[in-house]
């Protein structure tokens, strides 16, 4: 679904003058991409991000689902960065003997091996 609204900037163009599809259908600014990455890092729901950024939720959701867009990459990067922090904290707790952290670290290890 496309939309046109004066509050949304014109889609950026690539070197051939065509709309740059890597940015998604909205044409996200660098500031919006940074905000989306930050919001994803605190696990904010896409619908809440859309409200804050004044972007239709279905457009944002669709653009994030397209893994070739910059907005999808920013979203996934934000989630992954927080996951790194959580796994690091869990490993520290596991190393000092927390039973739950040991169990979670083991599960993370198995997930990692499954993904190889």
Coordinates of N, CA, C and O in Angstrom, one line a residue:
X1 N 0.8 -1.2 0.0 CA 0.0 0.0 0.0 C 0.9 1.2 0.0 O 1.8 1.4 0.8
X2 N 0.6 2.1 -0.9 CA 1.4 3.4 -0.9 C 0.5 4.5 -0.4 O -0.8 4.4 -0.4
X3 N 1.1 5.6 0.0 CA 0.3 6.7 0.5 C 1.0 8.0 0.1 O 2.2 8.0 -0.2
X4 N 0.3 9.0 0.1 CA 1.0 10.3 -0.1 C 0.3 11.3 0.9 O -0.9 11.4 1.0
X5 N 1.2 11.9 1.6 CA 0.8 12.8 2.7 C 1.8 13.9 2.8 O 3.0 13.6 2.8
X6 N 1.5 15.1 2.9 CA 2.5 16.2 2.9 C 3.4 16.1 4.1 O 4.5 16.6 4.0
X7 N 3.1 15.4 5.1 CA 4.0 15.2 6.3 C 5.1 14.3 6.0 O 6.1 14.3 6.7
X8 N 5.0 13.5 4.9 CA 6.1 12.5 4.6 C 6.9 13.1 3.5 O 6.4 13.6 2.5
X9 N 8.2 13.0 3.6 CA 9.1 13.5 2.6 C 9.0 12.7 1.3 O 8.6 11.6 1.3
X10 N 9.4 13.4 0.2 CA 9.5 12.6 -1.1 C 10.5 11.5 -1.0 O 11.5 11.7 -0.3
X11 N 10.3 10.4 -1.7 CA 11.2 9.3 -1.6 C 12.5 9.7 -2.1 O 12.6 10.3 -3.2
X12 N 13.6 9.3 -1.4 CA 15.0 9.6 -2.0 C 15.2 8.8 -3.3 O 14.6 7.8 -3.5
X13 N 16.1 9.3 -4.1 CA 16.3 8.7 -5.4 C 17.7 8.1 -5.4 O 18.6 8.6 -4.7
X14 N 17.9 7.1 -6.2 CA 19.3 6.5 -6.4 C 20.0 7.3 -7.5 O 19.5 8.3 -8.0
X15 N 21.2 6.8 -7.9 CA 22.0 7.6 -8.9 C 21.3 7.7 -10.2 O 21.6 8.5 -11.0
X16 N 20.4 6.7 -10.6 CA 19.7 6.8 -11.8 C 18.4 7.6 -11.8 O 17.6 7.6 -12.7
X17 N 18.1 8.2 -10.6 CA 16.9 9.0 -10.5 C 15.7 8.2 -10.1 O 14.6 8.8 -10.0
X18 N 15.8 6.9 -9.9 CA 14.7 6.1 -9.5 C 14.6 6.1 -8.0 O 15.5 6.4 -7.3
X19 N 13.3 5.9 -7.5 CA 13.2 5.8 -6.0 C 14.1 4.8 -5.4 O 14.3 3.7 -6.0
X20 N 14.8 5.1 -4.3 CA 15.7 4.2 -3.7 C 14.9 3.2 -2.8 O 14.6 3.5 -1.7
X21 N 14.7 2.0 -3.4 CA 13.9 1.0 -2.7 C 14.6 0.4 -1.5 O 13.9 -0.2 -0.6
X22 N 15.9 0.6 -1.3 CA 16.6 0.1 -0.2 C 16.1 0.8 1.1 O 16.4 0.3 2.2
X23 N 15.5 1.9 1.0 CA 15.1 2.7 2.2 C 13.7 2.3 2.6 O 13.2 2.7 3.6
X24 N 13.0 1.5 1.8 CA 11.6 1.2 2.1 C 10.7 2.2 1.4 O 11.1 3.1 0.8
X25 N 9.4 1.9 1.5 CA 8.4 2.7 0.8 C 8.3 4.1 1.4 O 7.9 5.1 0.8
X26 N 8.7 4.3 2.7 CA 8.5 5.6 3.3 C 9.7 6.5 3.0 O 9.5 7.7 2.9
X27 N 10.9 6.0 2.7 CA 12.0 6.9 2.5 C 12.5 7.5 3.8 O 12.4 8.7 4.0
X28 N 13.0 6.7 4.7 CA 13.4 7.0 6.0 C 14.6 7.9 6.0 O 15.6 7.7 5.3
X29 N 14.6 9.0 6.9 CA 15.7 9.8 7.1 C 16.8 9.1 8.0 O 16.4 8.1 8.7
X30 N 18.0 9.6 8.0 CA 19.0 9.0 8.9 C 18.6 9.1 10.3 O 18.8 8.2 11.1
X31 N 17.9 10.2 10.7 CA 17.5 10.3 12.1 C 16.4 9.3 12.4 O 16.4 8.7 13.5
X32 N 15.5 9.1 11.5 CA 14.4 8.0 11.7 C 15.1 6.7 11.9 O 14.7 5.9 12.7
X33 N 16.1 6.4 11.0 CA 16.7 5.1 11.1 C 17.4 4.9 12.4 O 17.4 3.8 13.1
X34 N 18.1 6.0 12.9 CA 18.7 5.9 14.2 C 17.7 5.7 15.4 O 17.9 4.9 16.3
X35 N 16.6 6.4 15.3 CA 15.5 6.2 16.3 C 15.0 4.8 16.3 O 14.7 4.2 17.3
X36 N 14.7 4.3 15.1 CA 14.2 2.9 15.0 C 15.1 1.9 15.6 O 14.7 1.0 16.3
X37 N 16.4 2.1 15.3 CA 17.4 1.2 15.9 C 17.4 1.3 17.4 O 17.5 0.3 18.1
X38 N 17.3 2.5 17.9 CA 17.3 2.7 19.4 C 16.0 2.1 20.0 O 16.1 1.4 21.0
X39 N 14.9 2.3 19.3 CA 13.6 1.8 19.8 C 13.6 0.3 19.8 O 13.2 -0.4 20.7
X40 N 14.2 -0.3 18.7 CA 14.3 -1.8 18.6 C 15.2 -2.3 19.7 O 14.9 -3.4 20.3
X41 N 16.2 -1.6 20.1 CA 17.1 -2.0 21.1 C 16.5 -2.1 22.5 O 17.0 -2.8 23.4
X42 N 15.4 -1.4 22.7 CA 14.6 -1.5 24.0 C 13.3 -2.3 23.8 O 12.4 -2.2 24.6
X43 N 13.2 -3.0 22.7 CA 12.1 -3.8 22.4 C 10.8 -3.1 22.3 O 9.8 -3.7 22.8
X44 N 10.8 -1.9 21.8 CA 9.5 -1.2 21.6 C 8.8 -1.8 20.5 O 9.3 -2.1 19.4
X45 N 7.5 -1.9 20.6 CA 6.6 -2.5 19.6 C 6.6 -1.6 18.3 O 6.7 -0.4 18.4
X46 N 6.5 -2.3 17.1 CA 6.5 -1.5 15.9 C 5.4 -0.5 15.9 O 5.5 0.6 15.4
X47 N 4.2 -0.9 16.4 CA 3.1 0.0 16.4 C 3.4 1.3 17.2 O 2.9 2.4 16.9
X48 N 4.1 1.1 18.3 CA 4.5 2.3 19.1 C 5.5 3.1 18.4 O 5.5 4.4 18.5
X49 N 6.5 2.5 17.7 CA 7.5 3.2 17.0 C 6.7 4.1 15.9 O 7.1 5.3 15.7
X50 N 5.8 3.5 15.3 CA 5.0 4.2 14.2 C 4.3 5.4 14.7 O 4.3 6.5 14.1
X51 N 3.7 5.3 15.9 CA 3.0 6.5 16.5 C 4.0 7.6 16.8 O 3.8 8.7 16.5
X52 N 5.2 7.2 17.4 CA 6.2 8.2 17.7 C 6.7 8.9 16.5 O 6.9 10.1 16.5
X53 N 7.0 8.1 15.4 CA 7.6 8.7 14.2 C 6.5 9.2 13.2 O 6.9 9.7 12.2
X54 N 5.3 9.1 13.6 CA 4.2 9.5 12.7 C 4.2 8.9 11.3 O 4.2 9.6 10.3
X55 N 4.4 7.6 11.3 CA 4.4 6.8 10.1 C 3.3 5.7 10.3 O 3.2 5.1 11.3
X56 N 2.5 5.5 9.2 CA 1.5 4.4 9.3 C 2.2 3.1 9.8 O 3.2 2.7 9.2
X57 N 1.6 2.4 10.8 CA 2.2 1.2 11.3 C 2.3 0.1 10.3 O 3.3 -0.6 10.2
X58 N 1.3 0.0 9.4 CA 1.4 -1.0 8.3 C 2.5 -0.8 7.4 O 3.2 -1.7 6.9
X59 N 2.9 0.5 7.1 CA 4.0 0.8 6.2 C 5.3 0.4 6.9 O 6.2 -0.2 6.3
X60 N 5.4 0.9 8.2 CA 6.7 0.6 8.9 C 6.8 -0.9 9.1 O 7.9 -1.5 8.8
X61 N 5.8 -1.6 9.4 CA 5.8 -3.1 9.6 C 6.3 -3.8 8.3 O 7.1 -4.7 8.2
X62 N 5.7 -3.3 7.2 CA 6.0 -3.9 5.8 C 7.5 -3.6 5.5 O 8.2 -4.5 5.0
X63 N 7.9 -2.4 5.7 CA 9.3 -2.1 5.4 C 10.3 -2.8 6.3 O 11.4 -3.2 5.8
X64 N 10.0 -3.1 7.5 CA 10.8 -3.8 8.4 C 10.9 -5.3 8.0 O 11.9 -6.0 8.0
X65 N 9.7 -5.8 7.5 CA 9.6 -7.2 7.1 C 10.5 -7.4 5.8 O 11.0 -8.6 5.6
X66 N 10.7 -6.4 5.0 CA 11.6 -6.5 3.8 C 13.0 -6.4 4.2 O 13.5 -5.3 4.4
X67 N 13.7 -7.5 4.4 CA 15.1 -7.5 4.9 C 16.1 -6.8 4.1 O 17.3 -6.7 4.5
X68 N 15.7 -6.4 2.9 CA 16.7 -5.7 2.1 C 16.7 -4.2 2.3 O 17.6 -3.4 1.8
X69 N 15.7 -3.7 3.1 CA 15.6 -2.2 3.3 C 16.5 -1.8 4.5 O 16.9 -2.6 5.4
X70 N 16.9 -0.5 4.4 CA 17.8 0.0 5.5 C 17.0 0.1 6.8 O 17.6 -0.1 7.9
X71 N 15.7 0.3 6.8 CA 15.0 0.3 8.0 C 14.9 -1.1 8.7 O 15.0 -1.2 9.9
X72 N 14.8 -2.1 7.9 CA 14.9 -3.5 8.4 C 16.2 -3.7 9.0 O 16.3 -4.3 10.1
X73 N 17.3 -3.3 8.4 CA 18.6 -3.5 8.9 C 18.8 -2.8 10.2 O 19.4 -3.3 11.2
X74 N 18.3 -1.5 10.3 CA 18.4 -0.7 11.5 C 17.7 -1.4 12.7 O 18.2 -1.5 13.8
X75 N 16.5 -1.9 12.4 CA 15.6 -2.6 13.3 C 16.3 -3.8 13.9 O 16.4 -4.0 15.1
X76 N 16.8 -4.6 13.0 CA 17.5 -5.9 13.4 C 18.8 -5.6 14.1 O 19.1 -6.3 15.1
X77 N 19.5 -4.6 13.7 CA 20.7 -4.2 14.4 C 20.4 -3.8 15.8 O 21.2 -4.2 16.7
X78 N 19.4 -3.0 16.0 CA 19.0 -2.6 17.4 C 18.6 -3.8 18.3 O 19.1 -3.9 19.4
X79 N 17.9 -4.7 17.7 CA 17.5 -5.9 18.5 C 18.7 -6.7 18.8 O 18.9 -7.2 20.0
X80 N 19.6 -6.9 17.8 CA 20.8 -7.7 18.0 C 21.8 -7.1 19.1 O 22.4 -7.8 19.9
X81 N 21.9 -5.8 19.1 CA 22.8 -5.1 20.0 C 22.3 -5.4 21.5 O 23.1 -5.6 22.4
X82 N 21.0 -5.3 21.7 CA 20.5 -5.6 23.0 C 20.6 -7.1 23.4 O 20.9 -7.4 24.5
X83 N 20.5 -7.9 22.4 CA 20.7 -9.3 22.7 C 22.1 -9.6 23.1 O 22.3 -10.4 24.0
X84 N 23.1 -8.9 22.5 CA 24.5 -9.1 22.9 C 24.6 -8.7 24.3 O 25.3 -9.4 25.1
X85 N 24.1 -7.6 24.7 CA 24.2 -7.1 26.1 C 23.6 -8.1 27.1 O 24.1 -8.5 28.1
X86 N 22.4 -8.6 26.7 CA 21.7 -9.6 27.6 C 22.5 -10.9 27.7 O 22.7 -11.5 28.8
X87 N 23.0 -11.4 26.6 CA 23.8 -12.6 26.6 C 25.1 -12.4 27.4 O 25.5 -13.3 28.2
X88 N 25.7 -11.3 27.3 CA 26.9 -11.0 28.1 C 26.6 -11.0 29.6 O 27.4 -11.6 30.4
X89 N 25.5 -10.3 30.0 CA 25.2 -10.3 31.4 C 24.8 -11.7 31.9 O 25.2 -12.1 33.0
X90 N 24.1 -12.5 31.0 CA 23.8 -13.9 31.4 C 25.0 -14.7 31.6 O 25.1 -15.5 32.5
X91 N 26.0 -14.5 30.7 CA 27.3 -15.3 30.8 C 28.0 -14.9 32.1 O 28.5 -15.8 32.8
X92 N 28.0 -13.7 32.5 CA 28.6 -13.3 33.7 C 28.0 -13.9 34.9 O 28.6 -14.4 35.8
X93 N 26.6 -14.0 34.9 CA 25.9 -14.6 36.0 C 26.1 -16.1 36.0 O 26.2 -16.7 37.1
X94 N 26.2 -16.7 34.8 CA 26.5 -18.1 34.8 C 27.8 -18.5 35.3 O 28.0 -19.5 36.0
X95 N 28.8 -17.6 35.1 CA 30.2 -17.9 35.5 C 30.3 -17.8 37.1 O 31.2 -18.4 37.6
X96 N 29.3 -17.1 37.7 CA 29.4 -17.0 39.2 C 28.4 -18.0 39.8 O 28.2 -18.0 41.0
X97 N 27.8 -18.9 38.9 CA 27.0 -20.0 39.4 C 25.5 -19.9 39.5 O 24.8 -20.7 40.0
X98 N 24.9 -18.9 38.8 CA 23.5 -18.7 38.8 C 22.9 -19.9 38.0 O 23.1 -20.0 36.8
X99 N 22.1 -20.8 38.7 CA 21.5 -21.9 38.0 C 20.7 -21.5 36.7 O 20.8 -22.2 35.7
X100 N 19.8 -20.5 36.9 CA 19.0 -20.1 35.7 C 19.9 -19.5 34.6 O 19.6 -19.8 33.4
X101 N 20.9 -18.7 35.0 CA 21.8 -18.2 34.0 C 22.5 -19.3 33.2 O 22.8 -19.2 32.0
X102 N 23.0 -20.3 34.0 CA 23.7 -21.4 33.4 C 22.8 -22.1 32.4 O 23.2 -22.5 31.3
X103 N 21.5 -22.4 32.8 CA 20.6 -23.0 31.9 C 20.3 -22.2 30.6 O 20.3 -22.7 29.5
X104 N 20.1 -20.9 30.8 CA 19.9 -20.0 29.7 C 21.1 -19.9 28.8 O 21.0 -19.9 27.5
X105 N 22.3 -19.8 29.4 CA 23.6 -19.8 28.6 C 23.7 -21.1 27.8 O 24.1 -21.0 26.6
X106 N 23.4 -22.2 28.4 CA 23.4 -23.5 27.6 C 22.4 -23.4 26.5 O 22.8 -23.9 25.3
X107 N 21.2 -22.9 26.7 CA 20.2 -22.8 25.6 C 20.8 -21.9 24.5 O 20.6 -22.2 23.3
X108 N 21.4 -20.8 24.9 CA 21.9 -19.9 23.9 C 23.0 -20.5 23.1 O 23.1 -20.3 21.9
X109 N 23.8 -21.3 23.8 CA 24.9 -22.1 23.1 C 24.3 -23.0 22.1 O 24.8 -23.1 20.9
X110 N 23.3 -23.8 22.5 CA 22.7 -24.7 21.5 C 22.0 -24.0 20.4 O 22.1 -24.4 19.2
X111 N 21.4 -22.8 20.6 CA 20.8 -22.0 19.6 C 21.9 -21.6 18.6 O 21.7 -21.6 17.4
X112 N 23.0 -21.2 19.1 CA 24.1 -20.8 18.3 C 24.6 -21.9 17.4 O 24.8 -21.7 16.2
X113 N 24.8 -23.1 18.0 CA 25.2 -24.2 17.2 C 24.2 -24.6 16.1 O 24.5 -24.9 15.0
X114 N 22.9 -24.5 16.4 CA 21.9 -24.8 15.5 C 21.9 -23.8 14.3 O 21.5 -24.1 13.2
X115 N 22.4 -22.6 14.6 CA 22.4 -21.5 13.5 C 23.6 -21.6 12.7 O 23.8 -20.8 11.7
X116 N 24.6 -22.5 13.0 CA 25.8 -22.5 12.2 C 25.7 -23.3 10.9 O 24.8 -24.1 10.8

